[in-house]
PDB file of C-alpha atoms in Angstrom:
ATOM      1  CA  MET B  33      20.528  -6.383   1.153  1.00 57.00           C
ATOM      2  CA  ASN B  34      19.182  -9.606   2.587  1.00 67.00           C
ATOM      3  CA  GLN B  35      19.131 -11.844  -0.492  1.00 73.00           C
ATOM      4  CA  GLN B  36      17.222 -14.599   1.288  1.00 76.00           C
ATOM      5  CA  LEU B  37      14.466 -12.188   2.322  1.00 75.00           C
ATOM      6  CA  LEU B  38      14.386 -10.751  -1.202  1.00 72.00           C
ATOM      7  CA  ALA B  39      13.883 -14.196  -2.726  1.00 73.00           C
ATOM      8  CA  LYS B  40      11.209 -15.025  -0.152  1.00 77.00           C
ATOM      9  CA  THR B  41       9.405 -11.771  -0.932  1.00 72.00           C
ATOM     10  CA  PHE B  42       9.306 -12.483  -4.654  1.00 68.00           C
ATOM     11  CA  VAL B  43       7.823 -15.911  -3.951  1.00 72.00           C
ATOM     12  CA  GLU B  44       5.196 -14.480  -1.589  1.00 72.00           C
ATOM     13  CA  LEU B  45       4.210 -11.751  -4.036  1.00 74.00           C
ATOM     14  CA  ALA B  46       3.909 -14.242  -6.880  1.00 69.00           C
ATOM     15  CA  ASP B  47       1.818 -16.765  -4.958  1.00 67.00           C
ATOM     16  CA  ASN B  48      -1.740 -15.466  -4.688  1.00 59.00           C
ATOM     17  CA  LEU B  49      -3.680 -18.325  -6.253  1.00 49.00           C
ATOM     18  CA  VAL B  50      -5.362 -19.313  -3.022  1.00 52.00           C
ATOM     19  CA  ALA B  51      -9.032 -19.215  -2.136  1.00 45.00           C
ATOM     20  CA  ASP B  52      -8.635 -16.834   0.789  1.00 55.00           C
ATOM     21  CA  PHE B  53      -6.272 -14.368  -0.894  1.00 63.00           C
ATOM     22  CA  ASP B  54      -6.347 -11.120   1.108  1.00 74.00           C
ATOM     23  CA  LEU B  55      -5.468  -8.141  -1.099  1.00 77.00           C
ATOM     24  CA  ILE B  56      -5.028  -5.674   1.766  1.00 81.00           C
ATOM     25  CA  ASP B  57      -2.570  -7.941   3.580  1.00 82.00           C
ATOM     26  CA  PHE B  58      -0.811  -8.700   0.275  1.00 83.00           C
ATOM     27  CA  LEU B  59      -0.228  -5.002  -0.428  1.00 87.00           C
ATOM     28  CA  ARG B  60       0.865  -4.315   3.135  1.00 88.00           C
ATOM     29  CA  LEU B  61       3.467  -7.067   2.664  1.00 86.00           C
ATOM     30  CA  LEU B  62       4.701  -5.176  -0.402  1.00 89.00           C
ATOM     31  CA  THR B  63       5.095  -1.894   1.505  1.00 92.00           C
ATOM     32  CA  ASP B  64       6.675  -3.471   4.583  1.00 90.00           C
ATOM     33  CA  ARG B  65       9.227  -5.437   2.589  1.00 89.00           C
ATOM     34  CA  SER B  66      10.027  -2.414   0.416  1.00 90.00           C
ATOM     35  CA  VAL B  67      10.961  -0.489   3.542  1.00 91.00           C
ATOM     36  CA  SER B  68      12.957  -3.302   5.124  1.00 88.00           C
ATOM     37  CA  MET B  69      14.950  -4.162   1.984  1.00 88.00           C
ATOM     38  CA  LEU B  70      15.257  -0.924   0.016  1.00 87.00           C
ATOM     39  CA  ASP B  71      16.541   2.593   0.525  1.00 81.00           C
ATOM     40  CA  ALA B  72      13.238   3.829   1.982  1.00 92.00           C
ATOM     41  CA  SER B  73      11.873   5.110   5.275  1.00 94.00           C
ATOM     42  CA  ALA B  74       8.225   4.490   4.361  1.00 95.00           C
ATOM     43  CA  ALA B  75       6.177   3.141   1.466  1.00 96.00           C
ATOM     44  CA  GLY B  76       2.656   3.346   0.114  1.00 95.00           C
ATOM     45  CA  VAL B  77       0.580   1.740  -2.627  1.00 95.00           C
ATOM     46  CA  LEU B  78      -2.068   3.463  -4.717  1.00 94.00           C
ATOM     47  CA  LEU B  79      -4.388   1.420  -6.947  1.00 90.00           C
ATOM     48  CA  ALA B  80      -7.054   2.529  -9.406  1.00 88.00           C
ATOM     49  CA  ASP B  81     -10.653   1.521  -8.762  1.00 80.00           C
ATOM     50  CA  ARG B  82     -13.136   0.482 -11.448  1.00 75.00           C
ATOM     51  CA  ASP B  83     -13.606   4.134 -12.454  1.00 81.00           C
ATOM     52  CA  GLY B  84      -9.864   4.717 -12.802  1.00 83.00           C
ATOM     53  CA  LYS B  85      -9.698   6.798  -9.632  1.00 87.00           C
ATOM     54  CA  LEU B  86      -6.658   6.213  -7.438  1.00 91.00           C
ATOM     55  CA  ARG B  87      -7.150   4.980  -3.887  1.00 90.00           C
ATOM     56  CA  VAL B  88      -4.725   4.502  -1.005  1.00 92.00           C
ATOM     57  CA  MET B  89      -4.634   0.725  -0.537  1.00 90.00           C
ATOM     58  CA  ALA B  90      -1.632   0.197   1.743  1.00 90.00           C
ATOM     59  CA  ALA B  91       0.989   2.149   3.661  1.00 92.00           C
ATOM     60  CA  SER B  92       3.869   1.124   5.879  1.00 92.00           C
ATOM     61  CA  ASP B  93       2.774   3.611   8.554  1.00 90.00           C
ATOM     62  CA  GLU B  94      -0.026   6.035   9.356  1.00 90.00           C
ATOM     63  CA  GLN B  95       1.985   9.144   8.492  1.00 91.00           C
ATOM     64  CA  VAL B  96       2.611   8.116   4.911  1.00 94.00           C
ATOM     65  CA  ARG B  97      -1.019   6.971   4.527  1.00 92.00           C
ATOM     66  CA  LEU B  98      -2.184  10.471   5.425  1.00 93.00           C
ATOM     67  CA  LEU B  99       0.359  11.990   3.037  1.00 95.00           C
ATOM     68  CA  GLU B 100      -0.866   9.756   0.214  1.00 95.00           C
ATOM     69  CA  LEU B 101      -4.445  10.832   0.959  1.00 94.00           C
ATOM     70  CA  PHE B 102      -3.318  14.465   0.899  1.00 95.00           C
ATOM     71  CA  GLN B 103      -1.739  13.883  -2.499  1.00 95.00           C
ATOM     72  CA  LEU B 104      -4.979  12.476  -3.909  1.00 94.00           C
ATOM     73  CA  GLN B 105      -7.153  15.173  -2.367  1.00 95.00           C
ATOM     74  CA  ASN B 106      -4.979  17.910  -3.870  1.00 95.00           C
ATOM     75  CA  ASP B 107      -4.520  16.125  -7.212  1.00 95.00           C
ATOM     76  CA  GLU B 108      -0.762  16.660  -7.367  1.00 95.00           C
ATOM     77  CA  GLY B 109       2.401  14.774  -6.563  1.00 95.00           C
ATOM     78  CA  PRO B 110       4.892  12.230  -7.904  1.00 95.00           C
ATOM     79  CA  CYS B 111       2.660   9.211  -7.378  1.00 93.00           C
ATOM     80  CA  LEU B 112      -0.170  10.691  -9.433  1.00 95.00           C
ATOM     81  CA  GLU B 113       2.286  11.693 -12.144  1.00 96.00           C
ATOM     82  CA  CYS B 114       3.770   8.196 -12.148  1.00 96.00           C
ATOM     83  CA  PHE B 115       0.343   6.588 -12.555  1.00 95.00           C
ATOM     84  CA  ARG B 116      -0.730   8.942 -15.322  1.00 93.00           C
ATOM     85  CA  THR B 117       2.456   8.595 -17.355  1.00 94.00           C
ATOM     86  CA  GLY B 118       3.220   4.950 -16.553  1.00 94.00           C
ATOM     87  CA  THR B 119       6.863   5.882 -15.932  1.00 94.00           C
ATOM     88  CA  PRO B 120       8.973   6.151 -12.760  1.00 95.00           C
ATOM     89  CA  VAL B 121       9.198   9.530 -11.047  1.00 96.00           C
ATOM     90  CA  ILE B 122      12.358   9.908  -8.957  1.00 95.00           C
ATOM     91  CA  VAL B 123      12.745  12.973  -6.745  1.00 96.00           C
ATOM     92  CA  PRO B 124      15.987  13.051  -4.720  1.00 96.00           C
ATOM     93  CA  ASP B 125      15.164  16.406  -3.086  1.00 97.00           C
ATOM     94  CA  LEU B 126      11.559  17.466  -2.471  1.00 96.00           C
ATOM     95  CA  GLY B 127      12.789  20.899  -1.433  1.00 94.00           C
ATOM     96  CA  ARG B 128      13.586  21.595  -5.082  1.00 95.00           C
ATOM     97  CA  GLU B 129      10.101  20.610  -6.294  1.00 95.00           C
ATOM     98  CA  VAL B 130       7.936  23.200  -4.547  1.00 94.00           C
ATOM     99  CA  ASP B 131       7.167  24.924  -7.852  1.00 95.00           C
ATOM    100  CA  ARG B 132       6.265  21.580  -9.437  1.00 95.00           C
ATOM    101  CA  TRP B 133       3.994  20.347  -6.606  1.00 96.00           C
ATOM    102  CA  PRO B 134       3.522  23.299  -4.227  1.00 95.00           C
ATOM    103  CA  ARG B 135       1.055  21.689  -1.832  1.00 96.00           C
ATOM    104  CA  PHE B 136       2.438  18.155  -1.873  1.00 96.00           C
ATOM    105  CA  ALA B 137       6.125  19.067  -1.591  1.00 96.00           C
ATOM    106  CA  THR B 138       5.418  21.336   1.372  1.00 95.00           C
ATOM    107  CA  ALA B 139       3.240  18.742   3.114  1.00 96.00           C
ATOM    108  CA  ALA B 140       5.781  15.972   2.526  1.00 96.00           C
ATOM    109  CA  GLN B 141       8.577  18.029   4.067  1.00 95.00           C
ATOM    110  CA  ARG B 142       6.393  18.901   7.038  1.00 94.00           C
ATOM    111  CA  SER B 143       5.790  15.172   7.488  1.00 94.00           C
ATOM    112  CA  GLY B 144       9.540  14.631   7.628  1.00 94.00           C
ATOM    113  CA  PHE B 145      10.220  13.333   4.108  1.00 96.00           C
ATOM    114  CA  GLY B 146      12.989  14.718   1.931  1.00 96.00           C
ATOM    115  CA  ALA B 147      12.927  12.406  -1.104  1.00 97.00           C
ATOM    116  CA  VAL B 148      10.516  10.103  -2.934  1.00 97.00           C
ATOM    117  CA  GLN B 149      10.436   7.745  -5.855  1.00 96.00           C
ATOM    118  CA  ALA B 150       7.201   6.531  -7.421  1.00 96.00           C
ATOM    119  CA  LEU B 151       7.241   3.355  -9.498  1.00 96.00           C
ATOM    120  CA  PRO B 152       4.394   2.265 -11.780  1.00 96.00           C
ATOM    121  CA  MET B 153       2.540  -0.968 -11.116  1.00 93.00           C
ATOM    122  CA  ARG B 154       2.048  -2.033 -14.689  1.00 88.00           C
ATOM    123  CA  LEU B 155       1.777  -4.952 -17.049  1.00 80.00           C
ATOM    124  CA  ARG B 156       2.670  -4.046 -20.629  1.00 79.00           C
ATOM    125  CA  ASP B 157       0.570  -0.940 -21.376  1.00 81.00           C
ATOM    126  CA  GLU B 158      -1.793  -1.342 -18.437  1.00 82.00           C
ATOM    127  CA  THR B 159      -0.952   0.679 -15.317  1.00 89.00           C
ATOM    128  CA  VAL B 160      -3.064  -0.219 -12.285  1.00 88.00           C
ATOM    129  CA  GLY B 161      -1.326   1.856  -9.610  1.00 93.00           C
ATOM    130  CA  ALA B 162       1.965   2.988  -8.134  1.00 95.00           C
ATOM    131  CA  LEU B 163       4.422   1.872  -5.453  1.00 96.00           C
ATOM    132  CA  ASN B 164       5.774   4.914  -3.649  1.00 96.00           C
ATOM    133  CA  LEU B 165       8.977   4.939  -1.599  1.00 96.00           C
ATOM    134  CA  PHE B 166       9.677   7.841   0.747  1.00 97.00           C
ATOM    135  CA  ARG B 167      12.948   8.724   2.469  1.00 96.00           C
ATOM    136  CA  THR B 168      13.494  11.157   5.328  1.00 95.00           C
ATOM    137  CA  THR B 169      16.760  12.601   3.998  1.00 95.00           C
ATOM    138  CA  PRO B 170      17.278  14.188   0.571  1.00 95.00           C
ATOM    139  CA  GLY B 171      19.865  12.734  -1.780  1.00 94.00           C
ATOM    140  CA  PRO B 172      20.158  10.280  -4.673  1.00 93.00           C
ATOM    141  CA  PHE B 173      18.481   6.904  -4.328  1.00 91.00           C
ATOM    142  CA  ASP B 174      20.666   3.818  -4.468  1.00 88.00           C
ATOM    143  CA  PRO B 175      20.852   3.046  -8.208  1.00 86.00           C
ATOM    144  CA  SER B 176      20.946  -0.683  -7.494  1.00 86.00           C
ATOM    145  CA  GLY B 177      17.772  -0.492  -5.389  1.00 87.00           C
ATOM    146  CA  THR B 178      15.492   1.172  -7.937  1.00 89.00           C
ATOM    147  CA  PRO B 179      15.427  -1.776 -10.408  1.00 89.00           C
ATOM    148  CA  ILE B 180      14.676  -4.120  -7.502  1.00 90.00           C
ATOM    149  CA  ALA B 181      11.834  -1.871  -6.338  1.00 90.00           C
ATOM    150  CA  GLN B 182      10.423  -1.822  -9.866  1.00 91.00           C
ATOM    151  CA  ALA B 183      10.733  -5.600 -10.057  1.00 89.00           C
ATOM    152  CA  LEU B 184       8.773  -5.934  -6.797  1.00 88.00           C
ATOM    153  CA  ALA B 185       6.087  -3.635  -8.200  1.00 90.00           C
ATOM    154  CA  ASP B 186       5.979  -5.615 -11.456  1.00 88.00           C
ATOM    155  CA  VAL B 187       5.700  -8.985  -9.724  1.00 85.00           C
ATOM    156  CA  ALA B 188       2.960  -7.664  -7.449  1.00 85.00           C
ATOM    157  CA  THR B 189       1.068  -6.339 -10.474  1.00 84.00           C
ATOM    158  CA  ILE B 190       1.349  -9.624 -12.350  1.00 80.00           C
ATOM    159  CA  SER B 191       0.113 -11.408  -9.262  1.00 76.00           C
ATOM    160  CA  LEU B 192      -2.878  -9.068  -9.013  1.00 76.00           C
ATOM    161  CA  LEU B 193      -3.764  -9.610 -12.652  1.00 73.00           C
ATOM    162  CA  GLN B 194      -3.063 -13.327 -12.736  1.00 66.00           C
ATOM    163  CA  GLN B 195      -6.322 -15.163 -12.195  1.00 47.00           C
ATOM    164  CA  ARG B 196      -7.720 -18.540 -13.117  1.00 37.00           C
ATOM    165  CA  SER B 197     -10.306 -16.966 -15.412  1.00 42.00           C
ATOM    166  CA  SER B 198      -9.546 -15.179 -18.674  1.00 39.00           C
ATOM    167  CA  GLU B 199     -11.791 -12.270 -17.575  1.00 43.00           C
ATOM    168  CA  ARG B 200      -8.805 -10.509 -16.069  1.00 51.00           C
ATOM    169  CA  SER B 201      -9.996  -6.900 -16.011  1.00 54.00           C
ATOM    170  CA  THR B 202     -13.431  -7.778 -14.626  1.00 55.00           C
ATOM    171  CA  LEU B 203     -11.941  -9.872 -11.852  1.00 53.00           C
ATOM    172  CA  LEU B 204      -9.395  -7.199 -11.006  1.00 58.00           C
ATOM    173  CA  ASN B 205     -12.113  -4.555 -10.728  1.00 63.00           C
ATOM    174  CA  GLU B 206     -14.188  -6.802  -8.487  1.00 65.00           C
ATOM    175  CA  GLN B 207     -11.153  -7.611  -6.370  1.00 63.00           C
ATOM    176  CA  LEU B 208     -10.203  -3.964  -6.010  1.00 66.00           C
ATOM    177  CA  GLN B 209     -13.763  -2.961  -5.127  1.00 69.00           C
ATOM    178  CA  THR B 210     -13.879  -5.673  -2.476  1.00 71.00           C
ATOM    179  CA  ALA B 211     -10.541  -4.460  -1.155  1.00 71.00           C
ATOM    180  CA  LEU B 212     -11.803  -0.872  -1.030  1.00 73.00           C
ATOM    181  CA  ASN B 213     -14.791  -2.003   1.017  1.00 76.00           C
ATOM    182  CA  SER B 214     -12.476  -4.007   3.272  1.00 79.00           C
ATOM    183  CA  ARG B 215     -10.222  -0.977   3.683  1.00 78.00           C
ATOM    184  CA  VAL B 216     -13.147   0.992   5.118  1.00 82.00           C
ATOM    185  CA  LEU B 217     -13.872  -1.792   7.609  1.00 84.00           C
ATOM    186  CA  ILE B 218     -10.228  -2.001   8.629  1.00 86.00           C
ATOM    187  CA  GLU B 219      -9.978   1.762   9.155  1.00 87.00           C
ATOM    188  CA  GLN B 220     -13.107   1.662  11.346  1.00 88.00           C
ATOM    189  CA  ALA B 221     -11.715  -1.254  13.354  1.00 88.00           C
ATOM    190  CA  LYS B 222      -8.374   0.546  13.757  1.00 88.00           C
ATOM    191  CA  GLY B 223     -10.140   3.583  15.172  1.00 88.00           C
ATOM    192  CA  LYS B 224     -12.261   1.553  17.555  1.00 87.00           C
ATOM    193  CA  LEU B 225      -9.320  -0.529  18.788  1.00 87.00           C
ATOM    194  CA  SER B 226      -7.115   2.559  19.099  1.00 87.00           C
ATOM    195  CA  GLU B 227      -9.692   4.211  21.344  1.00 87.00           C
ATOM    196  CA  ARG B 228     -10.452   1.090  23.362  1.00 85.00           C
ATOM    197  CA  ARG B 229      -6.820   0.224  24.078  1.00 85.00           C
ATOM    198  CA  ASN B 230      -5.501   3.803  24.089  1.00 87.00           C
ATOM    199  CA  ILE B 231      -2.892   3.078  21.410  1.00 87.00           C
ATOM    200  CA  ASP B 232      -2.004   4.800  18.142  1.00 88.00           C
ATOM    201  CA  MET B 233      -3.497   3.772  14.809  1.00 87.00           C
ATOM    202  CA  GLU B 234      -0.390   1.957  13.587  1.00 86.00           C
ATOM    203  CA  ARG B 235      -0.251  -0.257  16.699  1.00 87.00           C
ATOM    204  CA  ALA B 236      -3.970  -0.884  16.315  1.00 87.00           C
ATOM    205  CA  PHE B 237      -3.448  -2.069  12.739  1.00 87.00           C
ATOM    206  CA  SER B 238      -0.556  -4.298  13.822  1.00 87.00           C
ATOM    207  CA  ALA B 239      -2.754  -5.856  16.518  1.00 88.00           C
ATOM    208  CA  LEU B 240      -5.564  -6.574  14.057  1.00 88.00           C
ATOM    209  CA  ARG B 241      -3.175  -7.965  11.480  1.00 86.00           C
ATOM    210  CA  GLY B 242      -1.345 -10.061  14.065  1.00 87.00           C
ATOM    211  CA  TYR B 243      -4.606 -11.539  15.338  1.00 85.00           C
ATOM    212  CA  ALA B 244      -5.765 -12.380  11.810  1.00 87.00           C
ATOM    213  CA  ARG B 245      -2.496 -14.120  10.987  1.00 86.00           C
ATOM    214  CA  ALA B 246      -2.306 -15.960  14.298  1.00 86.00           C
ATOM    215  CA  HIS B 247      -5.809 -17.345  13.771  1.00 85.00           C
ATOM    216  CA  ASN B 248      -5.450 -17.910  10.009  1.00 85.00           C
ATOM    217  CA  ARG B 249      -8.267 -15.495   9.179  1.00 86.00           C
ATOM    218  CA  ARG B 250      -8.803 -12.708   6.698  1.00 84.00           C
ATOM    219  CA  LEU B 251      -7.986  -9.296   8.061  1.00 86.00           C
ATOM    220  CA  SER B 252     -11.290  -7.866   6.842  1.00 85.00           C
ATOM    221  CA  ASP B 253     -13.259 -10.628   8.596  1.00 86.00           C
ATOM    222  CA  VAL B 254     -11.527  -9.895  11.900  1.00 88.00           C
ATOM    223  CA  ALA B 255     -12.187  -6.172  11.427  1.00 88.00           C
ATOM    224  CA  ARG B 256     -15.893  -6.776  10.747  1.00 87.00           C
ATOM    225  CA  ALA B 257     -16.270  -9.070  13.762  1.00 87.00           C
ATOM    226  CA  PHE B 258     -14.559  -6.527  15.994  1.00 86.00           C
ATOM    227  CA  ILE B 259     -16.716  -3.635  14.773  1.00 88.00           C
ATOM    228  CA  ASP B 260     -19.957  -5.600  15.089  1.00 86.00           C
ATOM    229  CA  ASP B 261     -19.011  -7.388  18.336  1.00 83.00           C
ATOM    230  CA  SER B 262     -20.485 -10.405  16.581  1.00 81.00           C
ATOM    231  CA  GLU B 263     -18.065 -12.880  18.143  1.00 82.00           C
ATOM    232  CA  PRO B 264     -15.478 -13.028  20.914  1.00 82.00           C
ATOM    233  CA  LEU B 265     -11.924 -12.200  19.820  1.00 83.00           C
ATOM    234  CA  PRO B 266      -9.870 -13.347  22.803  1.00 82.00           C
ATOM    235  CA  GLY B 267      -6.884 -11.138  23.511  1.00 78.00           C
ATOM    236  CA  LEU B 268      -7.570  -8.572  20.806  1.00 78.00           C
ATOM    237  CA  ALA B 269      -9.594  -6.004  22.699  1.00 61.00           C
ATOM    238  CA  ALA B 270      -8.195  -6.737  26.165  1.00 57.00           C
TER     239      ALA B 270
END
């Protein structure tokens, strides 16, 4: 494991006290780094909205995003179980869990995944979501990687909950609701850019994210401007 990248990731996840903090980009950083550093082929993040309903907030690729949506729509799977119990759910072989999650296990295998571990995003007794790591091949997860994955999830959760005001839960709900609204904009912009440039959805997201970072802008603001054609975005839609 790249120890330097690991240390950098912990710093980045802990440092969100900035005026233009972008929750969507923050959570995508969590999924991307989880894949690059841990024993995972893909990763996703589910967070609860103000009504306690789980939402897909980030995914390392389009395939796992759709699988996470499938899990929520069918109300079964390791990530839901992890959120509801507040404890890790580690599944080294999804083929053995068809009786436990008949729809999810079948869909996950069809999507090319053979194993999954879901880790709670929690602070003390408060669970706000789950970090989900998928692997293409069945087999035990690296025992040294699971505590690191949980530590990443814990640091990300603390960072989400850590605000300047003492009204933590209210601010978190507002932040999550804003992020949910931004997620809709980003999905619309991905679809529009994918069609315009004849590229897949993952490349469209990477283009939007790359443009936002290159121009020091919020991802949601770039997405809104692209959807509305309210301003020129040189190089993005070429």
